[in-house]
Amino acid sequence: MMSAVLVAFAVFVIQFKKSTAPPKPGAPVASKPFMTSAPSSEGANRFAWVPRYPGAIIENINTKQTRDQLSYGFSFRAPDDFKHVLGVYRDRLQADGFQVDVKDSTGTGGELHAVADGGKRSFDAVVAKVLQGTGTEVGVTAVERQ
């Protein structure tokens, strides 16, 4: 189970790194097909409902729009134990009316899935204990559906 969590987290990080890589010199720069209002480089606030982890410096911000949904993702490293990170998100999301499911994966990481507004908003976090040193790697995806 933990290997599946680590693989999912690795895929998440790789996808974000690919999507945020700068264009090669001389390559045409495509304009964005939409302007999001996610707290991102565009500077807006559509995903203001996503809880911020205290002291986190988010990286690899990514937004994606499809026909029926807008997704927003990011990652960060927390100095805290993964159980604490999951607990902070669980408590904040439950206080905001989300139904929250937390899965602890044998002491090395865990997953959190939360849904609100009849499934129109969802929040997923994959957390894993860092392999060297202390702290937790965190990957977050939030989705708004029409």
mmCIF file of C-alpha atoms in Angstrom:
data_model
loop_
_atom_site.group_PDB
_atom_site.id
_atom_site.type_symbol
_atom_site.label_atom_id
_atom_site.label_comp_id
_atom_site.label_asym_id
_atom_site.label_seq_id
_atom_site.Cartn_x
_atom_site.Cartn_y
_atom_site.Cartn_z
ATOM 1 C CA MET A 1 0.000 0.000 0.000
ATOM 2 C CA MET A 2 2.788 2.412 0.913
ATOM 3 C CA SER A 3 4.584 1.721 -2.343
ATOM 4 C CA ALA A 4 1.388 2.691 -4.167
ATOM 5 C CA VAL A 5 1.271 5.964 -2.198
ATOM 6 C CA LEU A 6 4.904 6.697 -2.995
ATOM 7 C CA VAL A 7 4.388 5.899 -6.680
ATOM 8 C CA ALA A 8 1.299 8.146 -6.785
ATOM 9 C CA PHE A 9 3.219 10.938 -5.088
ATOM 10 C CA ALA A 10 6.177 10.526 -7.462
ATOM 11 C CA VAL A 11 3.871 10.686 -10.502
ATOM 12 C CA PHE A 12 2.199 13.787 -9.046
ATOM 13 C CA VAL A 13 5.550 15.552 -8.544
ATOM 14 C CA ILE A 14 6.873 14.549 -11.984
ATOM 15 C CA GLN A 15 3.725 15.806 -13.717
ATOM 16 C CA PHE A 16 3.917 19.141 -11.921
ATOM 17 C CA LYS A 17 7.607 19.543 -12.729
ATOM 18 C CA LYS A 18 6.923 18.822 -16.413
ATOM 19 C CA SER A 19 4.006 21.223 -16.549
ATOM 20 C CA THR A 20 5.908 24.045 -14.891
ATOM 21 C CA ALA A 21 9.152 23.687 -16.851
ATOM 22 C CA PRO A 22 10.119 26.857 -18.718
ATOM 23 C CA PRO A 23 9.869 26.718 -22.514
ATOM 24 C CA LYS A 24 13.009 25.975 -24.501
ATOM 25 C CA PRO A 25 14.766 29.052 -25.895
ATOM 26 C CA GLY A 26 13.255 30.070 -29.223
ATOM 27 C CA ALA A 27 10.134 27.924 -28.735
ATOM 28 C CA PRO A 28 6.809 29.711 -29.245
ATOM 29 C CA VAL A 29 5.007 30.456 -26.002
ATOM 30 C CA ALA A 30 1.346 29.451 -26.112
ATOM 31 C CA SER A 31 -1.085 31.727 -24.377
ATOM 32 C CA LYS A 32 -3.240 30.207 -21.671
ATOM 33 C CA PRO A 33 -6.694 29.211 -22.896
ATOM 34 C CA PHE A 34 -8.197 30.558 -19.688
ATOM 35 C CA MET A 35 -7.285 32.763 -16.790
ATOM 36 C CA THR A 36 -7.789 31.017 -13.489
ATOM 37 C CA SER A 37 -8.577 32.709 -10.262
ATOM 38 C CA ALA A 38 -6.537 30.198 -8.244
ATOM 39 C CA PRO A 39 -3.931 31.554 -5.841
ATOM 40 C CA SER A 40 -1.135 31.167 -8.336
ATOM 41 C CA SER A 41 1.074 33.205 -10.579
ATOM 42 C CA GLU A 42 -2.050 34.879 -11.946
ATOM 43 C CA GLY A 43 -2.544 36.337 -8.461
ATOM 44 C CA ALA A 44 -6.267 35.647 -8.129
ATOM 45 C CA ASN A 45 -8.228 33.720 -5.519
ATOM 46 C CA ARG A 46 -10.654 31.107 -6.874
ATOM 47 C CA PHE A 47 -9.307 28.309 -4.686
ATOM 48 C CA ALA A 48 -9.258 30.387 -1.500
ATOM 49 C CA TRP A 49 -11.189 27.549 0.191
ATOM 50 C CA VAL A 50 -8.075 25.332 0.054
ATOM 51 C CA PRO A 51 -6.549 25.325 3.547
ATOM 52 C CA ARG A 52 -3.001 26.605 3.748
ATOM 53 C CA TYR A 53 -0.614 24.575 5.839
ATOM 54 C CA PRO A 54 1.070 26.813 8.457
ATOM 55 C CA GLY A 55 4.452 28.017 7.239
ATOM 56 C CA ALA A 56 4.307 26.063 3.983
ATOM 57 C CA ILE A 57 6.057 27.492 0.946
ATOM 58 C CA ILE A 58 4.149 25.973 -1.926
ATOM 59 C CA GLU A 59 5.888 24.886 -5.100
ATOM 60 C CA ASN A 60 4.958 23.419 -8.452
ATOM 61 C CA ILE A 61 1.649 25.274 -8.683
ATOM 62 C CA ASN A 62 -0.445 23.911 -11.520
ATOM 63 C CA THR A 63 -3.939 24.646 -12.776
ATOM 64 C CA LYS A 64 -5.844 22.760 -15.415
ATOM 65 C CA GLN A 65 -9.273 23.397 -16.884
ATOM 66 C CA THR A 66 -11.388 20.850 -18.693
ATOM 67 C CA ARG A 67 -14.941 21.104 -19.925
ATOM 68 C CA ASP A 68 -16.565 20.482 -16.541
ATOM 69 C CA GLN A 69 -13.880 21.108 -13.956
ATOM 70 C CA LEU A 70 -10.943 23.206 -12.866
ATOM 71 C CA SER A 71 -8.149 21.562 -10.898
ATOM 72 C CA TYR A 72 -5.406 23.163 -8.870
ATOM 73 C CA GLY A 73 -2.365 21.420 -7.464
ATOM 74 C CA PHE A 74 0.815 22.154 -5.604
ATOM 75 C CA SER A 75 3.406 20.543 -3.386
ATOM 76 C CA PHE A 76 5.441 21.526 -0.354
ATOM 77 C CA ARG A 77 7.670 20.102 2.344
ATOM 78 C CA ALA A 78 6.612 20.373 5.980
ATOM 79 C CA PRO A 79 8.949 19.990 8.956
ATOM 80 C CA ASP A 80 6.208 18.100 10.815
ATOM 81 C CA ASP A 81 5.326 14.416 11.001
ATOM 82 C CA PHE A 82 2.952 13.236 8.262
ATOM 83 C CA LYS A 83 0.257 12.356 10.829
ATOM 84 C CA HIS A 84 0.276 15.955 12.054
ATOM 85 C CA VAL A 85 -0.039 17.257 8.478
ATOM 86 C CA LEU A 86 -3.005 14.945 7.817
ATOM 87 C CA GLY A 87 -4.586 16.018 11.110
ATOM 88 C CA VAL A 88 -4.310 19.719 10.296
ATOM 89 C CA TYR A 89 -5.973 19.240 6.911
ATOM 90 C CA ARG A 90 -8.626 16.900 8.368
ATOM 91 C CA ASP A 91 -9.593 19.374 11.089
ATOM 92 C CA ARG A 92 -9.717 22.413 8.807
ATOM 93 C CA LEU A 93 -11.686 20.682 6.058
ATOM 94 C CA GLN A 94 -14.188 19.170 8.495
ATOM 95 C CA ALA A 95 -14.678 22.608 10.066
ATOM 96 C CA ASP A 96 -15.499 23.893 6.564
ATOM 97 C CA GLY A 97 -18.171 21.216 6.029
ATOM 98 C CA PHE A 98 -16.180 18.648 4.041
ATOM 99 C CA GLN A 99 -16.648 14.895 4.446
ATOM 100 C CA VAL A 100 -13.096 13.667 5.090
ATOM 101 C CA ASP A 101 -11.513 10.221 4.746
ATOM 102 C CA VAL A 102 -7.942 9.692 5.983
ATOM 103 C CA LYS A 103 -5.823 6.618 5.278
ATOM 104 C CA ASP A 104 -2.602 6.074 7.226
ATOM 105 C CA SER A 105 -0.152 3.810 5.416
ATOM 106 C CA THR A 106 1.823 1.878 8.032
ATOM 107 C CA GLY A 107 3.799 4.746 9.477
ATOM 108 C CA THR A 108 5.443 6.090 6.325
ATOM 109 C CA GLY A 109 2.728 8.251 4.829
ATOM 110 C CA GLY A 110 -0.949 8.610 4.174
ATOM 111 C CA GLU A 111 -3.715 10.001 2.021
ATOM 112 C CA LEU A 112 -6.617 12.337 2.639
ATOM 113 C CA HIS A 113 -9.700 12.713 0.465
ATOM 114 C CA ALA A 114 -12.373 15.307 1.193
ATOM 115 C CA VAL A 115 -15.605 16.232 -0.625
ATOM 116 C CA ALA A 116 -18.109 19.072 -0.184
ATOM 117 C CA ASP A 117 -21.044 20.707 -1.952
ATOM 118 C CA GLY A 118 -22.442 17.440 -3.279
ATOM 119 C CA GLY A 119 -19.146 16.518 -4.920
ATOM 120 C CA LYS A 120 -18.611 19.886 -6.605
ATOM 121 C CA ARG A 121 -15.472 20.530 -4.562
ATOM 122 C CA SER A 122 -12.856 17.946 -3.652
ATOM 123 C CA PHE A 123 -9.477 18.015 -1.959
ATOM 124 C CA ASP A 124 -6.823 15.298 -2.037
ATOM 125 C CA ALA A 125 -3.491 15.194 -0.244
ATOM 126 C CA VAL A 126 -0.784 12.557 -0.482
ATOM 127 C CA VAL A 127 1.808 12.813 2.275
ATOM 128 C CA ALA A 128 4.969 10.797 2.720
ATOM 129 C CA LYS A 129 7.694 10.782 5.331
ATOM 130 C CA VAL A 130 10.905 12.023 3.750
ATOM 131 C CA LEU A 131 13.448 9.277 3.197
ATOM 132 C CA GLN A 132 16.406 11.279 4.482
ATOM 133 C CA GLY A 133 16.189 13.747 7.336
ATOM 134 C CA THR A 134 12.944 14.761 8.966
ATOM 135 C CA GLY A 135 9.664 16.099 7.730
ATOM 136 C CA THR A 136 6.995 15.298 5.203
ATOM 137 C CA GLU A 137 6.561 15.734 1.448
ATOM 138 C CA VAL A 138 3.035 16.849 0.597
ATOM 139 C CA GLY A 139 1.188 16.854 -2.726
ATOM 140 C CA VAL A 140 -2.228 18.536 -2.915
ATOM 141 C CA THR A 141 -4.890 18.552 -5.611
ATOM 142 C CA ALA A 142 -8.119 20.533 -5.339
ATOM 143 C CA VAL A 143 -10.945 20.295 -7.872
ATOM 144 C CA GLU A 144 -14.048 22.387 -8.589
ATOM 145 C CA ARG A 145 -16.733 20.840 -10.787
ATOM 146 C CA GLN A 146 -19.694 22.493 -12.483
#
